[in-house]
Structure formats: C-alpha cells, structure tokens
Amino acid sequence: MILRHVTIDCADPYRLASFWSEVTGWPVSAEDNPGDPEALIEAPSPVPGLLFIRVPEDKTVKNRIHFDWMPTERSRDDEVERIIGLGATLHEDHRRADGLGWVTLLDPEGNEFCVERSTGERGL
C-alpha cells in the first residue's frame, strides 16, 4: 500500500493550500483554483501530497494528528520566523536554553504543527 495524500478539512482549500505551498515549496496543483472545493499541493515522490477539502464545520478542538517539520535549509529558529512571516501564529514555544526543543505554530485556520531542530542542528 502507498500513502497517496494526507487530507485536511478546512474552510478555504485554495487559501490553505497556498499557505502550505509557501511553507513547503511544493506546488499547488495546476488543476486547482480559488473557490474550488478541494486543492492539492504536490509533494516530491515518494512523499504523500497534502489535500485540502472544504467542510462546513469550523475547527473547534486540538488536532488529533499534526505535522512535525524538520528544516533542511535553515535553522529551526529561522524557519519559525519565516513561517510566521507567511501567516502562521506562535502557539507554544518549547525551545530550551541548551538548544533542544521545538515550536508549535498554528496555520491560518488554526491547525497545530511543530517545527523541530534542523538537520544541521542535529548533526545530520
């Protein structure tokens, strides 16, 4: 079996896909347009794409699943600042004085996700 997409319920699929496209650098599908009931960002193979689907309900509680991102081109702190500049908000800061830890952010619709230390900060 292959995991094809991770699907995220949302109010505005194209807007949220555009945000995540900026975060990841993965393109929004050329088939998707503003106002469509769904929008896909296409990840490089073999990574599953992110599919955003419009639902009528608002998000009301903490996510039951969320993404943990590890930057490859920037430090954790630089990546956090970049993503906040794209429209995310700081939710919880778990960084420690010794350099360990992570930051929990919220995307424009309030979905939680974490940014961990980068590959370079981990010595990878």
CSV table of N, CA and C in Angstrom, one decimal, residues 2-114:
chain,number,residue,atom,x,y,z
A,2,ILE,N,0.4,2.3,-0.6
A,2,ILE,CA,1.1,3.6,-0.7
A,2,ILE,C,0.2,4.7,-0.1
A,3,LEU,N,0.8,5.5,0.8
A,3,LEU,CA,0.0,6.6,1.3
A,3,LEU,C,0.1,7.7,0.2
A,4,ARG,N,-1.1,8.0,-0.4
A,4,ARG,CA,-1.1,9.0,-1.5
A,4,ARG,C,-1.2,10.4,-1.1
A,5,HIS,N,-2.1,10.7,-0.2
A,5,HIS,CA,-2.4,12.1,0.3
A,5,HIS,C,-2.6,12.0,1.8
A,6,VAL,N,-2.3,13.1,2.4
A,6,VAL,CA,-2.8,13.4,3.8
A,6,VAL,C,-3.9,14.5,3.6
A,7,THR,N,-5.1,14.2,4.0
A,7,THR,CA,-6.3,15.1,3.7
A,7,THR,C,-6.6,15.9,5.0
A,8,ILE,N,-6.8,17.2,4.7
A,8,ILE,CA,-7.0,18.2,5.8
A,8,ILE,C,-8.3,18.9,5.5
A,9,ASP,N,-9.3,18.8,6.5
A,9,ASP,CA,-10.5,19.5,6.4
A,9,ASP,C,-10.3,21.0,6.6
A,10,CYS,N,-11.0,21.9,5.9
A,10,CYS,CA,-10.7,23.3,6.1
A,10,CYS,C,-11.9,24.1,5.5
A,11,ALA,N,-11.9,25.4,5.8
A,11,ALA,CA,-12.9,26.3,5.2
A,11,ALA,C,-12.6,26.8,3.8
A,12,ASP,N,-11.3,27.1,3.6
A,12,ASP,CA,-10.9,27.6,2.3
A,12,ASP,C,-9.7,26.8,1.7
A,13,PRO,N,-10.0,25.8,1.0
A,13,PRO,CA,-8.9,24.9,0.5
A,13,PRO,C,-7.8,25.6,-0.3
A,14,TYR,N,-8.1,26.4,-1.2
A,14,TYR,CA,-7.1,27.0,-2.0
A,14,TYR,C,-6.2,27.9,-1.2
A,15,ARG,N,-6.8,28.7,-0.3
A,15,ARG,CA,-6.0,29.6,0.5
A,15,ARG,C,-5.1,28.8,1.4
A,16,LEU,N,-5.6,27.7,2.0
A,16,LEU,CA,-4.7,26.9,2.9
A,16,LEU,C,-3.7,26.2,2.2
A,17,ALA,N,-4.0,25.7,1.0
A,17,ALA,CA,-3.0,25.0,0.1
A,17,ALA,C,-2.0,26.0,-0.3
A,18,SER,N,-2.3,27.2,-0.6
A,18,SER,CA,-1.3,28.2,-1.0
A,18,SER,C,-0.4,28.5,0.2
A,19,PHE,N,-0.9,28.6,1.4
A,19,PHE,CA,0.0,28.8,2.6
A,19,PHE,C,0.9,27.7,2.7
A,20,TRP,N,0.4,26.4,2.7
A,20,TRP,CA,1.3,25.3,2.8
A,20,TRP,C,2.3,25.1,1.7
A,21,SER,N,1.9,25.5,0.5
A,21,SER,CA,2.8,25.5,-0.7
A,21,SER,C,4.0,26.5,-0.4
A,22,GLU,N,3.7,27.6,0.2
A,22,GLU,CA,4.8,28.5,0.6
A,22,GLU,C,5.7,28.0,1.6
A,23,VAL,N,5.1,27.3,2.6
A,23,VAL,CA,5.8,26.7,3.7
A,23,VAL,C,6.8,25.6,3.2
A,24,THR,N,6.2,24.7,2.3
A,24,THR,CA,7.0,23.5,1.9
A,24,THR,C,7.8,23.7,0.6
A,25,GLY,N,7.4,24.7,-0.2
A,25,GLY,CA,8.0,24.8,-1.5
A,25,GLY,C,7.4,23.9,-2.5
A,26,TRP,N,6.3,23.1,-2.2
A,26,TRP,CA,5.7,22.2,-3.1
A,26,TRP,C,4.6,22.9,-3.8
A,27,PRO,N,4.4,22.7,-5.1
A,27,PRO,CA,3.4,23.5,-5.9
A,27,PRO,C,1.9,23.1,-5.6
A,28,VAL,N,1.0,24.0,-5.7
A,28,VAL,CA,-0.4,23.8,-5.8
A,28,VAL,C,-0.7,23.2,-7.1
A,29,SER,N,-1.5,22.1,-7.2
A,29,SER,CA,-1.8,21.5,-8.5
A,29,SER,C,-2.3,22.5,-9.5
A,30,ALA,N,-1.9,22.4,-10.7
A,30,ALA,CA,-2.4,23.3,-11.8
A,30,ALA,C,-3.9,23.2,-12.0
A,31,GLU,N,-4.5,22.1,-11.6
A,31,GLU,CA,-5.9,21.8,-11.8
A,31,GLU,C,-6.8,22.6,-10.7
A,32,ASP,N,-6.2,23.1,-9.7
A,32,ASP,CA,-6.9,23.8,-8.6
A,32,ASP,C,-6.9,25.3,-8.7
A,33,ASN,N,-8.1,25.9,-8.3
A,33,ASN,CA,-8.3,27.3,-8.4
A,33,ASN,C,-9.0,27.8,-7.2
A,34,PRO,N,-8.9,29.1,-6.9
A,34,PRO,CA,-9.6,29.7,-5.8
A,34,PRO,C,-11.1,29.4,-5.9
A,35,GLY,N,-11.7,29.0,-4.8
A,35,GLY,CA,-13.2,28.7,-4.8
A,35,GLY,C,-13.5,27.2,-5.0
A,36,ASP,N,-12.5,26.5,-5.5
A,36,ASP,CA,-12.7,25.0,-5.7
A,36,ASP,C,-13.0,24.4,-4.3
A,37,PRO,N,-13.7,23.2,-4.3
A,37,PRO,CA,-14.0,22.5,-3.0
A,37,PRO,C,-12.8,21.8,-2.5
A,38,GLU,N,-11.7,21.6,-3.3
A,38,GLU,CA,-10.5,21.0,-2.8
A,38,GLU,C,-9.3,21.6,-3.5
A,39,ALA,N,-8.1,21.4,-2.9
A,39,ALA,CA,-6.9,21.8,-3.5
A,39,ALA,C,-5.8,20.9,-3.0
A,40,LEU,N,-4.9,20.6,-3.9
A,40,LEU,CA,-3.8,19.7,-3.6
A,40,LEU,C,-2.5,20.4,-3.8
A,41,ILE,N,-1.6,20.1,-2.8
A,41,ILE,CA,-0.2,20.5,-3.1
A,41,ILE,C,0.6,19.2,-3.3
A,42,GLU,N,1.4,19.2,-4.4
A,42,GLU,CA,2.0,18.0,-4.8
A,42,GLU,C,3.4,17.9,-4.3
A,43,ALA,N,3.6,16.9,-3.4
A,43,ALA,CA,4.9,16.7,-2.8
A,43,ALA,C,5.8,15.9,-3.7
A,44,PRO,N,7.1,16.0,-3.5
A,44,PRO,CA,8.0,15.2,-4.3
A,44,PRO,C,7.9,13.7,-4.0
A,45,SER,N,7.9,12.8,-5.0
A,45,SER,CA,7.8,11.4,-4.7
A,45,SER,C,8.9,10.9,-3.9
A,46,PRO,N,8.7,10.1,-2.9
A,46,PRO,CA,7.5,9.3,-2.6
A,46,PRO,C,6.7,9.9,-1.4
A,47,VAL,N,6.9,11.2,-1.1
A,47,VAL,CA,6.2,11.9,0.0
A,47,VAL,C,4.7,12.1,-0.5
A,48,PRO,N,3.7,11.8,0.4
A,48,PRO,CA,2.3,12.0,0.0
A,48,PRO,C,2.0,13.5,-0.1
A,49,GLY,N,1.1,13.8,-1.0
A,49,GLY,CA,0.7,15.2,-1.2
A,49,GLY,C,-0.2,15.6,0.0
A,50,LEU,N,-0.5,16.9,0.1
A,50,LEU,CA,-1.4,17.4,1.1
A,50,LEU,C,-2.7,17.9,0.3
A,51,LEU,N,-3.8,17.2,0.7
A,51,LEU,CA,-5.1,17.5,0.0
A,51,LEU,C,-6.0,18.3,1.0
A,52,PHE,N,-6.4,19.4,0.6
A,52,PHE,CA,-7.3,20.3,1.4
A,52,PHE,C,-8.7,20.2,0.9
A,53,ILE,N,-9.7,19.9,1.8
A,53,ILE,CA,-11.0,19.7,1.4
A,53,ILE,C,-11.9,20.6,2.2
A,54,ARG,N,-12.8,21.3,1.5
A,54,ARG,CA,-13.8,22.2,2.2
A,54,ARG,C,-14.8,21.4,3.0
A,55,VAL,N,-15.0,21.8,4.3
A,55,VAL,CA,-16.1,21.2,5.1
A,55,VAL,C,-16.8,22.4,5.7
A,56,PRO,N,-18.1,22.2,6.1
A,56,PRO,CA,-18.9,23.3,6.6
A,56,PRO,C,-18.5,23.6,8.1
A,57,GLU,N,-18.0,22.7,8.8
A,57,GLU,CA,-17.7,22.9,10.3
A,57,GLU,C,-16.4,23.7,10.5
A,58,ASP,N,-16.4,24.5,11.5
A,58,ASP,CA,-15.2,25.2,11.9
A,58,ASP,C,-14.4,24.2,12.8
A,59,LYS,N,-13.0,24.5,12.8
A,59,LYS,CA,-12.2,23.7,13.7
A,59,LYS,C,-12.5,24.2,15.1
A,60,THR,N,-12.7,23.3,16.1
A,60,THR,CA,-13.1,23.7,17.4
A,60,THR,C,-12.2,23.1,18.5
A,61,VAL,N,-11.5,22.1,18.2
A,61,VAL,CA,-10.6,21.4,19.2
A,61,VAL,C,-9.2,21.2,18.7
A,62,LYS,N,-8.3,20.7,19.6
A,62,LYS,CA,-7.0,20.4,19.2
A,62,LYS,C,-7.0,19.3,18.1
A,63,ASN,N,-6.1,19.4,17.1
A,63,ASN,CA,-5.9,18.4,16.1
A,63,ASN,C,-5.7,17.0,16.8
A,64,ARG,N,-6.2,16.0,16.2
A,64,ARG,CA,-5.9,14.6,16.7
A,64,ARG,C,-4.6,14.1,16.0
A,65,ILE,N,-4.1,14.8,15.0
A,65,ILE,CA,-2.9,14.4,14.3
A,65,ILE,C,-2.3,15.8,13.8
A,66,HIS,N,-1.0,15.9,13.8
A,66,HIS,CA,-0.4,17.1,13.3
A,66,HIS,C,1.0,16.8,12.7
A,67,PHE,N,1.5,17.7,11.9
A,67,PHE,CA,2.8,17.6,11.3
A,67,PHE,C,3.9,18.0,12.2
A,68,ASP,N,5.1,17.3,12.2
A,68,ASP,CA,6.3,17.7,12.8
A,68,ASP,C,7.3,17.9,11.7
A,69,TRP,N,7.7,19.2,11.4
A,69,TRP,CA,8.6,19.5,10.3
A,69,TRP,C,10.0,19.7,10.9
A,70,MET,N,11.0,19.2,10.1
A,70,MET,CA,12.4,19.4,10.4
A,70,MET,C,13.0,20.1,9.2
A,71,PRO,N,13.4,21.4,9.4
A,71,PRO,CA,14.0,22.1,8.3
A,71,PRO,C,15.3,21.5,7.8
A,72,THR,N,15.5,21.7,6.5
A,72,THR,CA,16.7,21.2,5.8
A,72,THR,C,17.6,22.3,5.4
A,73,GLU,N,17.1,23.5,5.2
A,73,GLU,CA,17.9,24.6,4.6
A,73,GLU,C,18.1,25.7,5.6
A,74,ARG,N,17.4,25.8,6.7
A,74,ARG,CA,17.5,26.8,7.7
A,74,ARG,C,17.5,26.2,9.1
A,75,SER,N,17.9,27.0,10.0
A,75,SER,CA,17.8,26.6,11.4
A,75,SER,C,16.3,26.6,11.8
A,76,ARG,N,16.1,25.9,12.9
A,76,ARG,CA,14.7,25.9,13.5
A,76,ARG,C,14.2,27.3,13.7
A,77,ASP,N,15.0,28.1,14.3
A,77,ASP,CA,14.5,29.5,14.7
A,77,ASP,C,14.3,30.3,13.4
A,78,ASP,N,15.2,30.2,12.4
A,78,ASP,CA,15.0,30.9,11.2
A,78,ASP,C,13.7,30.4,10.5
A,79,GLU,N,13.5,29.1,10.5
A,79,GLU,CA,12.3,28.5,9.8
A,79,GLU,C,11.0,29.0,10.5
A,80,VAL,N,11.0,29.0,11.9
A,80,VAL,CA,9.9,29.5,12.6
A,80,VAL,C,9.6,31.0,12.2
A,81,GLU,N,10.6,31.8,12.2
A,81,GLU,CA,10.3,33.2,11.8
A,81,GLU,C,9.8,33.3,10.3
A,82,ARG,N,10.4,32.5,9.4
A,82,ARG,CA,9.9,32.5,8.0
A,82,ARG,C,8.4,32.1,8.0
A,83,ILE,N,8.1,31.1,8.7
A,83,ILE,CA,6.7,30.6,8.6
A,83,ILE,C,5.7,31.6,9.2
A,84,ILE,N,6.1,32.2,10.3
A,84,ILE,CA,5.3,33.2,10.9
A,84,ILE,C,5.1,34.4,9.9
A,85,GLY,N,6.1,34.7,9.2
A,85,GLY,CA,6.0,35.7,8.2
A,85,GLY,C,5.0,35.4,7.1
A,86,LEU,N,4.8,34.1,6.9
A,86,LEU,CA,3.9,33.6,5.8
A,86,LEU,C,2.4,33.6,6.3
A,87,GLY,N,2.2,33.8,7.6
A,87,GLY,CA,0.9,33.8,8.2
A,87,GLY,C,0.6,32.9,9.3
A,88,ALA,N,1.5,32.1,9.7
A,88,ALA,CA,1.3,31.2,10.9
A,88,ALA,C,1.4,32.1,12.2
A,89,THR,N,0.9,31.5,13.3
A,89,THR,CA,1.0,32.2,14.6
A,89,THR,C,1.6,31.3,15.6
A,90,LEU,N,2.4,31.9,16.5
A,90,LEU,CA,3.0,31.1,17.6
A,90,LEU,C,2.0,30.6,18.5
A,91,HIS,N,2.0,29.3,18.8
A,91,HIS,CA,1.1,28.7,19.7
A,91,HIS,C,1.7,28.3,21.1
A,92,GLU,N,2.8,27.5,21.0
A,92,GLU,CA,3.6,27.1,22.2
A,92,GLU,C,5.1,27.1,21.8
A,93,ASP,N,5.9,27.6,22.7
A,93,ASP,CA,7.3,27.6,22.4
A,93,ASP,C,8.0,26.7,23.4
A,94,HIS,N,8.5,25.6,22.9
A,94,HIS,CA,9.2,24.6,23.7
A,94,HIS,C,10.7,24.5,23.6
A,95,ARG,N,11.3,25.7,23.1
A,95,ARG,CA,12.7,25.7,22.9
A,95,ARG,C,13.3,25.9,24.3
A,96,ARG,N,14.5,25.2,24.5
A,96,ARG,CA,15.2,25.2,25.7
A,96,ARG,C,16.5,26.0,25.6
A,97,ALA,N,17.1,26.4,26.7
A,97,ALA,CA,18.3,27.2,26.7
A,97,ALA,C,19.5,26.4,26.1
A,98,ASP,N,19.4,25.1,26.2
A,98,ASP,CA,20.5,24.2,25.6
A,98,ASP,C,20.4,24.0,24.1
A,99,GLY,N,19.4,24.6,23.5
A,99,GLY,CA,19.2,24.5,22.0
A,99,GLY,C,18.2,23.4,21.6
A,100,LEU,N,17.8,22.5,22.5
A,100,LEU,CA,16.9,21.5,22.2
A,100,LEU,C,15.5,22.1,22.2
A,101,GLY,N,14.5,21.3,21.8
A,101,GLY,CA,13.1,21.7,21.8
A,101,GLY,C,12.5,22.0,20.5
A,102,TRP,N,11.3,22.4,20.5
A,102,TRP,CA,10.5,22.6,19.3
A,102,TRP,C,9.6,23.8,19.5
A,103,VAL,N,8.9,24.2,18.4
A,103,VAL,CA,8.0,25.3,18.4
A,103,VAL,C,6.7,24.8,17.8
A,104,THR,N,5.5,25.0,18.5
A,104,THR,CA,4.2,24.7,17.9
A,104,THR,C,3.6,26.0,17.3
A,105,LEU,N,3.3,25.9,16.1
A,105,LEU,CA,2.6,27.0,15.4
A,105,LEU,C,1.2,26.6,15.0
A,106,LEU,N,0.4,27.6,14.6
A,106,LEU,CA,-0.9,27.4,14.0
A,106,LEU,C,-0.9,27.9,12.6
A,107,ASP,N,-1.5,27.1,11.7
A,107,ASP,CA,-1.6,27.6,10.3
A,107,ASP,C,-2.8,28.6,10.3
A,108,PRO,N,-3.1,29.3,9.1
A,108,PRO,CA,-4.1,30.3,9.1
A,108,PRO,C,-5.5,29.8,9.5
A,109,GLU,N,-5.8,28.5,9.5
A,109,GLU,CA,-7.1,28.1,10.0
A,109,GLU,C,-7.0,27.4,11.4
A,110,GLY,N,-5.8,27.6,12.1
A,110,GLY,CA,-5.7,27.2,13.5
A,110,GLY,C,-5.3,25.7,13.7
A,111,ASN,N,-4.8,25.1,12.6
A,111,ASN,CA,-4.3,23.7,12.7
A,111,ASN,C,-2.8,23.8,13.3
A,112,GLU,N,-2.6,23.0,14.3
A,112,GLU,CA,-1.3,22.9,15.0
A,112,GLU,C,-0.3,22.2,14.2
A,113,PHE,N,1.0,22.6,14.2
A,113,PHE,CA,2.1,21.9,13.6
A,113,PHE,C,3.3,22.3,14.3
A,114,CYS,N,4.4,21.5,14.3
A,114,CYS,CA,5.6,21.7,15.0
A,114,CYS,C,6.8,21.9,14.1
